[in-house]
mmCIF file of C-alpha atoms and ligand atoms in Angstrom:
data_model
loop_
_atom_site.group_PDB
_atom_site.id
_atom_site.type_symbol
_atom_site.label_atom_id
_atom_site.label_comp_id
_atom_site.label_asym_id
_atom_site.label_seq_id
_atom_site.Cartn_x
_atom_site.Cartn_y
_atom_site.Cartn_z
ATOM 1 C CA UNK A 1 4.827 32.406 -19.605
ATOM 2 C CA UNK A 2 2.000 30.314 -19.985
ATOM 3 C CA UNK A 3 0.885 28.468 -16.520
ATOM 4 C CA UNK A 4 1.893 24.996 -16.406
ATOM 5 C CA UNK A 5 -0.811 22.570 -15.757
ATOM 6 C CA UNK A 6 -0.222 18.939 -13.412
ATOM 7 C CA UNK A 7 -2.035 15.775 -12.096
ATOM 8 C CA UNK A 8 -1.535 13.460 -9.188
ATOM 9 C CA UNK A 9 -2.983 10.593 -8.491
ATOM 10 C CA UNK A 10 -2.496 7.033 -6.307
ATOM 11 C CA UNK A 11 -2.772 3.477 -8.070
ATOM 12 C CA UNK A 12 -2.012 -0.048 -6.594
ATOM 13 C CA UNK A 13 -2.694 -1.066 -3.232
ATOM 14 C CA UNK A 14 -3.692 2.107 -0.582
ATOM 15 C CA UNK A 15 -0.651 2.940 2.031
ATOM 16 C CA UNK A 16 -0.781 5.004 5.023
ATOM 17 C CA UNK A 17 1.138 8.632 3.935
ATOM 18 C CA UNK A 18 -0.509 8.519 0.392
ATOM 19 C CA UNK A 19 -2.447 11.336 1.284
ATOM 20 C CA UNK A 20 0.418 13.396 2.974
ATOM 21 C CA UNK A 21 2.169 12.566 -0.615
ATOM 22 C CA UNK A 22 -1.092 13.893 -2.612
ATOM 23 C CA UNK A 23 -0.749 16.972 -0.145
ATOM 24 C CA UNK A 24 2.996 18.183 -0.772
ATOM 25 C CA UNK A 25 2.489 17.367 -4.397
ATOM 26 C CA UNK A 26 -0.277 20.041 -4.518
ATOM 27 C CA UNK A 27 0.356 22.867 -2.053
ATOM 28 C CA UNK A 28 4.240 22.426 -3.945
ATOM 29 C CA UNK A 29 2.739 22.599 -7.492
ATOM 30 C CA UNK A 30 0.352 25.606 -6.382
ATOM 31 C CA UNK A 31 2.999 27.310 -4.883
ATOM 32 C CA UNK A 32 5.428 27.122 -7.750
ATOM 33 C CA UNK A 33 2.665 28.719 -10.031
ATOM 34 C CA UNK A 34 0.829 25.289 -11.187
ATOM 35 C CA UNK A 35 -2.441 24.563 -11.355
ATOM 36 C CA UNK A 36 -2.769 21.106 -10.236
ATOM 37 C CA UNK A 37 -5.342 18.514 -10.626
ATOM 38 C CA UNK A 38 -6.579 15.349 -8.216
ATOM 39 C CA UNK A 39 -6.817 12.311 -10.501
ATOM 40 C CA UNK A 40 -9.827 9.459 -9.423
ATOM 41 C CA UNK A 41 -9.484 5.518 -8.980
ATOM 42 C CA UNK A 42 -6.022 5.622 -10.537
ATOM 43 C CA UNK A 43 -5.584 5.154 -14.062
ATOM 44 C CA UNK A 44 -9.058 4.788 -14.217
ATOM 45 C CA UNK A 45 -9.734 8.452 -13.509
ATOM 46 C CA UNK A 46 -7.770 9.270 -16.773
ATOM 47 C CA UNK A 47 -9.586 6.952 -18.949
ATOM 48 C CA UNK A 48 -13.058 8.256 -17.569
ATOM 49 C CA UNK A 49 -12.436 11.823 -17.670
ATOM 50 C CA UNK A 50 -12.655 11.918 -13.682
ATOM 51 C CA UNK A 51 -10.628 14.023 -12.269
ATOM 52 C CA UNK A 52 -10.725 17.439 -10.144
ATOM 53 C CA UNK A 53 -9.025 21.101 -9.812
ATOM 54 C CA UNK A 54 -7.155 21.210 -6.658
ATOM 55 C CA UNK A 55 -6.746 24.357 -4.441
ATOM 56 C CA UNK A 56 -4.716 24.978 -1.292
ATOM 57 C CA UNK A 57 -7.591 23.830 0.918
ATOM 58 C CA UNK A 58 -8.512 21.049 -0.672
ATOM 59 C CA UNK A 59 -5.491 19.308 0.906
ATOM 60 C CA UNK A 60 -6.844 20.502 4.377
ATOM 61 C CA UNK A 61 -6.636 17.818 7.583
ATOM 62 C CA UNK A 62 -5.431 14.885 4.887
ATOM 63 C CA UNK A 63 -2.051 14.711 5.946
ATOM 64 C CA UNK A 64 -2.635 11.959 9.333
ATOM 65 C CA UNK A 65 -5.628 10.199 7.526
ATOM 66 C CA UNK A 66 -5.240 6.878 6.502
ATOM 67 C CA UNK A 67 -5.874 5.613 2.382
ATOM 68 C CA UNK A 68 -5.759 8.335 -0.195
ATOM 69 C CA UNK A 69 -8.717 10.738 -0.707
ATOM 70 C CA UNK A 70 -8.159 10.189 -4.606
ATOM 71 C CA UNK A 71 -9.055 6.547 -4.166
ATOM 72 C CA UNK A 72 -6.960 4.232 -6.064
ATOM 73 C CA UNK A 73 -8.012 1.324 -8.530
ATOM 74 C CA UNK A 74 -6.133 -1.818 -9.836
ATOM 75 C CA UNK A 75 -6.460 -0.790 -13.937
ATOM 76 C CA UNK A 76 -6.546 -3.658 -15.943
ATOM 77 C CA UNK A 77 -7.358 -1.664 -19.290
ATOM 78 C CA UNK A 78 -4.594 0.662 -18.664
ATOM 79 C CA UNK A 79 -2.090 -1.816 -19.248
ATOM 80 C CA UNK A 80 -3.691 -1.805 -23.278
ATOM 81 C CA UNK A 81 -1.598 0.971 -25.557
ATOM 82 C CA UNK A 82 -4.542 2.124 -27.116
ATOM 83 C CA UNK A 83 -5.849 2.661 -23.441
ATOM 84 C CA UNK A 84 -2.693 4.625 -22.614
ATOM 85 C CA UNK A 85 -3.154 6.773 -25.587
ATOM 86 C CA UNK A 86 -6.816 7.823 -24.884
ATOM 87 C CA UNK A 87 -5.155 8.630 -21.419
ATOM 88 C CA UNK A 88 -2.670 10.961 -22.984
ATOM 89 C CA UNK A 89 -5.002 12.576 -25.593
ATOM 90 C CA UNK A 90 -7.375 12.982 -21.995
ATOM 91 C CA UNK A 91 -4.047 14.883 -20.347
ATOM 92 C CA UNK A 92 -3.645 16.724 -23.845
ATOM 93 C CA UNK A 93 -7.357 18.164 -23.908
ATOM 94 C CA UNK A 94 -7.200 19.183 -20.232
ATOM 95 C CA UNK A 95 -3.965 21.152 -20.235
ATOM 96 C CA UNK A 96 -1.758 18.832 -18.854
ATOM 97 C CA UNK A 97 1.651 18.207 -18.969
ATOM 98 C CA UNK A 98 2.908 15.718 -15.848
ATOM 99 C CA UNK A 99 1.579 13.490 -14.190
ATOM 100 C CA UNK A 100 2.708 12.454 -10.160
ATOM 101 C CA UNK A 101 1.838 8.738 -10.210
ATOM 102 C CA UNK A 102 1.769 7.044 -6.265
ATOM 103 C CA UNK A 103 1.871 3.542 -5.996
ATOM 104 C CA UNK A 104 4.312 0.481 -6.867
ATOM 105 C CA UNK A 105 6.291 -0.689 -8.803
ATOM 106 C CA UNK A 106 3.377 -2.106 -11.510
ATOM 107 C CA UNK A 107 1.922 1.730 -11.114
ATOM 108 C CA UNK A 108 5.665 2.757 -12.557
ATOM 109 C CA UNK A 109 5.085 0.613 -15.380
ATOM 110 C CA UNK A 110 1.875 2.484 -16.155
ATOM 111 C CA UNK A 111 3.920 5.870 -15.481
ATOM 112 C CA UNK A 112 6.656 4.737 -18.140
ATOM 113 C CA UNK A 113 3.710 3.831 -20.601
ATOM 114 C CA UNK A 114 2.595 7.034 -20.128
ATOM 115 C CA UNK A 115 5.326 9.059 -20.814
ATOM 116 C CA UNK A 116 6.037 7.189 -23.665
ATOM 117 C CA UNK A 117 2.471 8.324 -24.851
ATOM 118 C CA UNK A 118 3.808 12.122 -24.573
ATOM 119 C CA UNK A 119 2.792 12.724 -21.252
ATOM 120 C CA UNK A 120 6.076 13.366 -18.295
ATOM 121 C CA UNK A 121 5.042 10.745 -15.604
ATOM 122 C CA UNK A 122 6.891 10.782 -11.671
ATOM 123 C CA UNK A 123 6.724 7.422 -9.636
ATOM 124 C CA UNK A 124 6.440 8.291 -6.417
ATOM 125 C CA UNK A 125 6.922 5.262 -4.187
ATOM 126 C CA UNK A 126 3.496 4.215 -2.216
ATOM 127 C CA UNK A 127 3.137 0.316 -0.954
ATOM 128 C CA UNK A 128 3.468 -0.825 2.830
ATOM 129 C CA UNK A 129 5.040 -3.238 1.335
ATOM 130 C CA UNK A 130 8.596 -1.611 0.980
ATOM 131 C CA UNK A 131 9.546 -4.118 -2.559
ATOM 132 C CA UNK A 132 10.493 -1.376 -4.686
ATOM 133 C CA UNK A 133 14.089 -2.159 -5.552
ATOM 134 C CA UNK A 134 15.131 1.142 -6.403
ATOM 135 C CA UNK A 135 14.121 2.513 -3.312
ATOM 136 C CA UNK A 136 15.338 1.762 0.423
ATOM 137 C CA UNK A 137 12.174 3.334 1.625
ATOM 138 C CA UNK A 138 7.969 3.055 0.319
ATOM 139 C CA UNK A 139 5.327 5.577 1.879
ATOM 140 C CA UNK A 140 3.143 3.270 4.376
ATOM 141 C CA UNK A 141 5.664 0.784 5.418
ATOM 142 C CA UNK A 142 6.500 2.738 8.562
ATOM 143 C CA UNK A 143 3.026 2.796 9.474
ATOM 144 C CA UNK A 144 1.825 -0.569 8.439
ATOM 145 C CA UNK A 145 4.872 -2.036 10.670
ATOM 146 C CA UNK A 146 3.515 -0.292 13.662
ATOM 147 C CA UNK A 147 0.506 -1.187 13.118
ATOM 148 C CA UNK A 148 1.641 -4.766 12.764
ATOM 149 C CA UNK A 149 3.878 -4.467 16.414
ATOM 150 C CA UNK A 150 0.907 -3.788 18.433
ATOM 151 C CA UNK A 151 -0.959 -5.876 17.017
ATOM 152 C CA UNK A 152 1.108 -9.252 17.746
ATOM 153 C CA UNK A 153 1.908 -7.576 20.947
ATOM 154 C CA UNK A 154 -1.977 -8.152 21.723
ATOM 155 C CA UNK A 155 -1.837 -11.655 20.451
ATOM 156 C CA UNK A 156 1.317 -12.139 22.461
ATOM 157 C CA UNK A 157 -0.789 -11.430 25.865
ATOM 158 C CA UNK A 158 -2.993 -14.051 25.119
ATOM 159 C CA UNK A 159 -0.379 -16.842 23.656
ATOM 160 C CA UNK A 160 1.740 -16.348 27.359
ATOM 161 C CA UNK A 161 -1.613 -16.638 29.500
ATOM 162 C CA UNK A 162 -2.044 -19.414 27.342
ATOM 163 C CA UNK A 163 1.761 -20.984 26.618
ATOM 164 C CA UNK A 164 0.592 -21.166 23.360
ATOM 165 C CA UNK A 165 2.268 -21.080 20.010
ATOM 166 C CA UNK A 166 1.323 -18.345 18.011
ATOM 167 C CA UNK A 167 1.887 -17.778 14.368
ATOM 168 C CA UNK A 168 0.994 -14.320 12.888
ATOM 169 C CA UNK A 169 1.083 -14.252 8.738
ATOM 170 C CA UNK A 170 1.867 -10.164 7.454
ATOM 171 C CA UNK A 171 1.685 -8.392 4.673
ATOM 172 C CA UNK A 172 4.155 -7.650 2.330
ATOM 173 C CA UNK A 173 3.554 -10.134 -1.320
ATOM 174 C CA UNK A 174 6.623 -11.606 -2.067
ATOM 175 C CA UNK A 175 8.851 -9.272 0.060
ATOM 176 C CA UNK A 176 9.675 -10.236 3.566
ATOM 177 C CA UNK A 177 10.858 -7.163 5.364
ATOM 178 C CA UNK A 178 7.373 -6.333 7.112
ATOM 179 C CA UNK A 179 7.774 -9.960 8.979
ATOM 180 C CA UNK A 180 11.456 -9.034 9.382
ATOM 181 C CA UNK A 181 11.409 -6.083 11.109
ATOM 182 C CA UNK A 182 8.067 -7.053 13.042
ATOM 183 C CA UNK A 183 9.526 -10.050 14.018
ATOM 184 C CA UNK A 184 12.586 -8.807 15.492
ATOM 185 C CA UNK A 185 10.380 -5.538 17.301
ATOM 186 C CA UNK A 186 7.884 -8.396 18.756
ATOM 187 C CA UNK A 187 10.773 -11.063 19.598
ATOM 188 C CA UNK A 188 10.058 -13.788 17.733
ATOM 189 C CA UNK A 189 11.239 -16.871 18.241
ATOM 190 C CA UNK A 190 11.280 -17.476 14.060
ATOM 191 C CA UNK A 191 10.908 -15.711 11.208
ATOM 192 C CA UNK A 192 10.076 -17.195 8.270
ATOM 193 C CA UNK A 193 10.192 -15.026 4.783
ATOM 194 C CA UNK A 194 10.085 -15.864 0.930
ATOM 195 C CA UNK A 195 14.301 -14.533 0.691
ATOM 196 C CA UNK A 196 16.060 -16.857 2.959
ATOM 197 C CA UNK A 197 15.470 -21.208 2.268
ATOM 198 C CA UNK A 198 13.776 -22.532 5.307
ATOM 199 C CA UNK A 199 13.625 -25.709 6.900
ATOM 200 C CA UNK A 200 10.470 -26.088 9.280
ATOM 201 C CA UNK A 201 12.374 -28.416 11.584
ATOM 202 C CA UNK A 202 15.856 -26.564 11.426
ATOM 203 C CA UNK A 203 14.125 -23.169 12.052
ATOM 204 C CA UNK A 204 10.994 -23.766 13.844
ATOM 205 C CA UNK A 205 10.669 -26.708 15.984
ATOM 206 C CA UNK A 206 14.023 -26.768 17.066
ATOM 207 C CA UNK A 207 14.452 -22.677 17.711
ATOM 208 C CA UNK A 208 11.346 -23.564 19.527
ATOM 209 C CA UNK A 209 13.096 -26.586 21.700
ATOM 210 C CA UNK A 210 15.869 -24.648 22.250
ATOM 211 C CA UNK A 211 13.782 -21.726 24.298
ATOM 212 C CA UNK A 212 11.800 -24.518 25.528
ATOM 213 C CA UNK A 213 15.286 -25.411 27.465
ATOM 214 C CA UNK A 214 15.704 -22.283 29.116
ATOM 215 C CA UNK A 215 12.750 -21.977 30.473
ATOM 216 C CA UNK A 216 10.042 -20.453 27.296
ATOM 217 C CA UNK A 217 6.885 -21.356 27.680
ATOM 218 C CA UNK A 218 4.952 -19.264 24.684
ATOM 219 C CA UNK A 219 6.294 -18.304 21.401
ATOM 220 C CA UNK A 220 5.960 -16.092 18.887
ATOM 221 C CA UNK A 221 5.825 -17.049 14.936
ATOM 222 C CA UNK A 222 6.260 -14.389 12.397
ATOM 223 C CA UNK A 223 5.220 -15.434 8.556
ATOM 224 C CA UNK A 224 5.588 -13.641 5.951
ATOM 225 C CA UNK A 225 2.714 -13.667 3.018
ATOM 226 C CA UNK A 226 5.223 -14.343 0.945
ATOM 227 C CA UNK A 227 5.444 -18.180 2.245
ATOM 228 C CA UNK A 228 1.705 -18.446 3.808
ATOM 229 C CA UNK A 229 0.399 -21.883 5.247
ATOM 230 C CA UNK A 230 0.211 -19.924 9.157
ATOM 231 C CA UNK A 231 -2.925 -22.595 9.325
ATOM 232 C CA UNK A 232 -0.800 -25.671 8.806
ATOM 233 C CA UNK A 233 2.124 -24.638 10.871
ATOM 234 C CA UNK A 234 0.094 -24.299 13.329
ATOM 235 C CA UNK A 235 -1.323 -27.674 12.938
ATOM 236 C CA UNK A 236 2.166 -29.145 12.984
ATOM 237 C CA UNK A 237 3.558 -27.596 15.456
ATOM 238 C CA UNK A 238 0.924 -28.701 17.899
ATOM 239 C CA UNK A 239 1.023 -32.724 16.374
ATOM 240 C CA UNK A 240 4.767 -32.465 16.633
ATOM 241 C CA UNK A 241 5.592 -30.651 19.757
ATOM 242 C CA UNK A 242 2.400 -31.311 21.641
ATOM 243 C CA UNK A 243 2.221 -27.126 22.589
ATOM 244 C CA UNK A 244 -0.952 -25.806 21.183
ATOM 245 C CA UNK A 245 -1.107 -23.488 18.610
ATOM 246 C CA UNK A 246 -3.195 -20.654 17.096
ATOM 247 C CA UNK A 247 -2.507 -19.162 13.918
ATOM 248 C CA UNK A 248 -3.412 -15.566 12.635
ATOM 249 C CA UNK A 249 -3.501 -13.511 9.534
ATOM 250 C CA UNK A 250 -3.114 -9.924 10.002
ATOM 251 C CA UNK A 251 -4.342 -8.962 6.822
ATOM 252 C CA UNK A 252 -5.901 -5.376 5.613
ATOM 253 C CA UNK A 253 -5.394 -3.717 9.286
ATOM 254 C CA UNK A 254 -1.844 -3.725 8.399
ATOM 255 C CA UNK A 255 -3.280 -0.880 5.427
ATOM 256 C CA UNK A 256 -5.150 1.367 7.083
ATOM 257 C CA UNK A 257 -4.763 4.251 10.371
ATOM 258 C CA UNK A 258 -2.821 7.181 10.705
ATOM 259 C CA UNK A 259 0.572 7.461 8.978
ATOM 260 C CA UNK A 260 3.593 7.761 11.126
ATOM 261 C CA UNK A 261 5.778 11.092 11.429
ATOM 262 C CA UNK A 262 8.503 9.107 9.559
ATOM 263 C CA UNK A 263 5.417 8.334 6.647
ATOM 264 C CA UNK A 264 3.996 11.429 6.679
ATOM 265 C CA UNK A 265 7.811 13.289 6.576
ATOM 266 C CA UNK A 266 9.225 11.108 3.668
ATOM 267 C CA UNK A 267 5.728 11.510 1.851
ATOM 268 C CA UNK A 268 6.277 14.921 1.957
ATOM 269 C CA UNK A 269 9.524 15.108 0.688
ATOM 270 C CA UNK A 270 8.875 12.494 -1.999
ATOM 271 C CA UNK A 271 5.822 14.316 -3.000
ATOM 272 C CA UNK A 272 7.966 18.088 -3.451
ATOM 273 C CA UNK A 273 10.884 16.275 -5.504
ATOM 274 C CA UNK A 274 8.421 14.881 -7.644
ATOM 275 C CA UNK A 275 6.938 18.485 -8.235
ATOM 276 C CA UNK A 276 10.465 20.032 -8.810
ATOM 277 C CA UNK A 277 11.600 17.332 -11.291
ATOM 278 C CA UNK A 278 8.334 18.349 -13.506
ATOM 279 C CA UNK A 279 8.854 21.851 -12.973
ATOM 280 C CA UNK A 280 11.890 21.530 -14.853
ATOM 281 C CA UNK A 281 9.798 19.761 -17.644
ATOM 282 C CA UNK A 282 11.657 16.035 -16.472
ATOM 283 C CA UNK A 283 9.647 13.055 -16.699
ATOM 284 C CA UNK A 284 10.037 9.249 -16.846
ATOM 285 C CA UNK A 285 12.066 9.427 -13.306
ATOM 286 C CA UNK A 286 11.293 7.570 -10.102
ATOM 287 C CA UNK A 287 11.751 9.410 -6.444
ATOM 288 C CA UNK A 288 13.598 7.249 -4.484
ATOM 289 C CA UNK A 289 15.258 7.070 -0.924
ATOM 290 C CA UNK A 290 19.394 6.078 -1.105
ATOM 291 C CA UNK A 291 21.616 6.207 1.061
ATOM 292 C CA UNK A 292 19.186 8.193 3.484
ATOM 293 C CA UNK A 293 18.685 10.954 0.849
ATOM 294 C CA UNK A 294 15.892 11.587 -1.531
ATOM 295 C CA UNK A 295 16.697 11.722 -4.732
ATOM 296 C CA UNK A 296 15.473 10.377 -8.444
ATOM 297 C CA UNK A 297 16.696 7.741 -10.748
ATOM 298 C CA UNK A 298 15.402 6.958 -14.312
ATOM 299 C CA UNK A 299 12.424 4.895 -14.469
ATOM 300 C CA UNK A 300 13.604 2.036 -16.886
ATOM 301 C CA UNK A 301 17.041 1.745 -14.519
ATOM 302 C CA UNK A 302 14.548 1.660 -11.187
ATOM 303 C CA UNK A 303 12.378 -0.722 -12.778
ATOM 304 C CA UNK A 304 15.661 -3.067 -13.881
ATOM 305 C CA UNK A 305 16.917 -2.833 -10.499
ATOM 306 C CA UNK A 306 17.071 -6.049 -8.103
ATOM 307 C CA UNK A 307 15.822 -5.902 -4.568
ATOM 308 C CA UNK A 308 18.414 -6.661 -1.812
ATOM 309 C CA UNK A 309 16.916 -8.407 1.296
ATOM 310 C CA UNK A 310 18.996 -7.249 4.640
ATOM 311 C CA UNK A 311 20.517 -10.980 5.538
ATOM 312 C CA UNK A 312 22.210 -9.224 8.448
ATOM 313 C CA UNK A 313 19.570 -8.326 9.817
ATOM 314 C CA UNK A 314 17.866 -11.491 9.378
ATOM 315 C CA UNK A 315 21.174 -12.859 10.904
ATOM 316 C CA UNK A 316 20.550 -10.269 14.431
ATOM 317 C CA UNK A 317 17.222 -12.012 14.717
ATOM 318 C CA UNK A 318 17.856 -15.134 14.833
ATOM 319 C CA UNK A 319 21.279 -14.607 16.973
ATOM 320 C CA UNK A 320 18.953 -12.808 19.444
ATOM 321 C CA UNK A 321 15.573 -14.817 19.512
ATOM 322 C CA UNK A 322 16.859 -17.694 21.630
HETATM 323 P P1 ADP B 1 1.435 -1.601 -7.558
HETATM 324 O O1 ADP B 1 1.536 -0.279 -8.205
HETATM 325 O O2 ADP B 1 1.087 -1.513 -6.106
HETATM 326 O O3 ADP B 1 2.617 -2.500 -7.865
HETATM 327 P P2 ADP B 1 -0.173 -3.105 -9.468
HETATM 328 O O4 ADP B 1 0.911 -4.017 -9.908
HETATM 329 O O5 ADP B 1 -1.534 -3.680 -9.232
HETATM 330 O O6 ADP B 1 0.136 -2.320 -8.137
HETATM 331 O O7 ADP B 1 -0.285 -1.960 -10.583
HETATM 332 C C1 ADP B 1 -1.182 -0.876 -10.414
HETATM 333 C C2 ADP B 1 -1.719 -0.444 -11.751
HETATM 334 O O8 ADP B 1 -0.654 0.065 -12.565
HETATM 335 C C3 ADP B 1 -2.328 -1.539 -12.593
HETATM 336 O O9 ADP B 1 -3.637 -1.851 -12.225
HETATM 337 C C4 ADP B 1 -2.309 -0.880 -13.965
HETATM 338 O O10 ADP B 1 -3.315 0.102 -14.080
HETATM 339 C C5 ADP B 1 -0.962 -0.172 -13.941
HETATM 340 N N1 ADP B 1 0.057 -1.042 -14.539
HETATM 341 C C6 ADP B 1 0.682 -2.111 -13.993
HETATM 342 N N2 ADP B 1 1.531 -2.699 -14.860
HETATM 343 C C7 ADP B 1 1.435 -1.987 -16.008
HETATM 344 C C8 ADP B 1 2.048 -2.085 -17.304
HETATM 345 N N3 ADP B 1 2.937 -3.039 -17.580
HETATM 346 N N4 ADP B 1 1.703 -1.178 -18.225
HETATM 347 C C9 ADP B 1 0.806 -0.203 -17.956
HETATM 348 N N5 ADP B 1 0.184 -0.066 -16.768
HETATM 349 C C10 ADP B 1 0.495 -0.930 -15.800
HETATM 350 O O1 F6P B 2 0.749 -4.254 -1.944
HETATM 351 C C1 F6P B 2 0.067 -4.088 -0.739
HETATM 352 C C2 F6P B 2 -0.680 -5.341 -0.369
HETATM 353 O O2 F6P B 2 -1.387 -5.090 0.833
HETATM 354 C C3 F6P B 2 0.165 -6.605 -0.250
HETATM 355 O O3 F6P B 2 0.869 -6.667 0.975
HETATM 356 C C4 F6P B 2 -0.867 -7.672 -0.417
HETATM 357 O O4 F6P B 2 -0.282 -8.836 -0.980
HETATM 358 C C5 F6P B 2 -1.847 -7.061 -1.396
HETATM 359 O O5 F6P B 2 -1.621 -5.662 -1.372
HETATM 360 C C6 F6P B 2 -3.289 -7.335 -1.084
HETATM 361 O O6 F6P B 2 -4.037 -6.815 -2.114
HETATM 362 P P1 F6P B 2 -5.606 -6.558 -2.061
HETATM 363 O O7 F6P B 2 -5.811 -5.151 -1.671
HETATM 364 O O8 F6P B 2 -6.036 -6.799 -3.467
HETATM 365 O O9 F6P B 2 -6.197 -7.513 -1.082
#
């Protein structure tokens, strides 16, 4: 039988566990018989030819490093059909016959193109920003989180020696469940994120008052990117309440470090299902996490699918905060 021949590679925004994902997706193809190859920059590494044989070693002391040793690339000229078949013709010459795509949800649009070119595609979902609908879980959210926890636990110290206000703006696009869960882990006293209508005086200034009653003298604001503006807040807060205020955006530190164990687990998992699916000669699927379980779902249903923000947790936080 003649040896079948795959690619991986990451696209979108880096996550923490990309490279423990790039890891099980090789050592699982070589192991199954494939020859596998490490695709460059993305999309991009298709389109310029740049792309390497893996072996077992080349995998070595990647799986608690931070970004992906593939590099990844935001490909605008991917998204042209002609583009996507010059990529396909590329996987043609070279043997190849799947393709493990890591990234988001805009890199599973690229994965569908492909396919649809000829070529079996696997979204495998990458993004610290955990807004992949079809998914309860996205490699690097874990990670970015904790990263996120000790860092407003650091800004924290100096708000209390200060009783200051502080507002810290994370990551996460137009999802809010990085300030979510961050908030509730750091205590804030509100959470503001783009899924639930807020009111600044309902749900800041007066949460705010209310501690101020029992005896708070710093506070903690967590903002998603989502709704932005940390700098104003913090300008009103201080003109309104007379507390001063200092506002901070977390930015790209939330991207980087060492991957969890729960990142570099589900990476692993995520990466192996992906192999086994195109082992079986399936493309045009999505790994996802449901119900607690990895498992796969067609691309064109995950991509249709509508994300559901947890209101009950956002409820716990704010019955908690006070
Ligand atoms: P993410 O994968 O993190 O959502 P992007 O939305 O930036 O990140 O998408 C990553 C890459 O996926 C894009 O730069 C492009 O190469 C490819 N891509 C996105 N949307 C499409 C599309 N509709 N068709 C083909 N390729 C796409
Ligand atoms: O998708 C990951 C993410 O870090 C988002 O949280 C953020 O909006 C965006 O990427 C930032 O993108 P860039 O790397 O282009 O600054």
């Amino acid at each position: 039988m003649e040896q079948k021949t795959i690619a991986v590679l990451t696209s979108g925004g880096d996550a923490p566990g990309m490279n423990a994902a790039v890891r099980a997706v090789v050592r699982s193809g070589i192991n199954r018989g494939m020859r596998v190859f490490g695709v460059y920059r993305g999309y991009n590494g298709l389109l310029n030819g740049d792309i390497q044989e893996m072996n077992l070693r080349s995998v070595s002391e990647i799986i608690g490093n931070g970004g992906t040793m593939l590099y990844t690339a935001r490909s605008e000229e991917f998204k042209k059909k002609e583009a996507q078949e010059r990529a396909a013709e590329f996987c043609r010459s070279q043997g190849i016959s799947g393709v493990v795509v890591i990234g988001g949800d805009g890199s599973f649009r690229g994965a569908r193109a492909l396919t649809n070119a000829g070529i079996n595609c696997i979204g495998v979902p990458g993004t610290i920003d955990n807004d992949i609908a079809c998914s309860e879980y996205t490699v690097g959210f874990d990670t970015a989180m904790n990263t996120a926890i000790q860092m407003v636990d650091r800004i924290r110290d100096t708000a209390q020696s200060h009783d200051r206000c502080s507002i810290v703006e994370v990551m996460g696009r137009r999802c809010g469940d990085i300030a979510l869960q961050t908030g509730i882990a750091t205590g804030a006293t509100a959470i503001l994120v783009p899924e639930v209508e807020y009111n600044i005086e309902r749900d800041v200034i007066s949460r705010i008052i209310n501690t101020q009653k029992t005896g708070k003298k710093h506070f903690v604001i967590v903002v998603a990117e989502g709704v932005g503006g940390v700098e104003d807040l913090a300008k009103y807060i201080e003109h309104r309440l007379g507390i001063e205020a200092r506002a901070t955006v977390l930015g790209h530190v939330q991207r980087g470090g060492s991957p969890t164990l729960r990142d570099r687990v589900v990476a692993s998992q995520m990466g192996y299902e992906a192999v086994s699916l195109l082992d079986r000669g399936i493309g045009n699927r999505v790994v996802v996490m449901r119900d607690g379980k990895i498992t796969n779902l067609d691309i064109n249903e995950a991509l249709d699918m509508e994300r559901v923000f947890d209101k009950h947790l956002y409820k716990i936080a704010m019955s908690i905060s006070i």
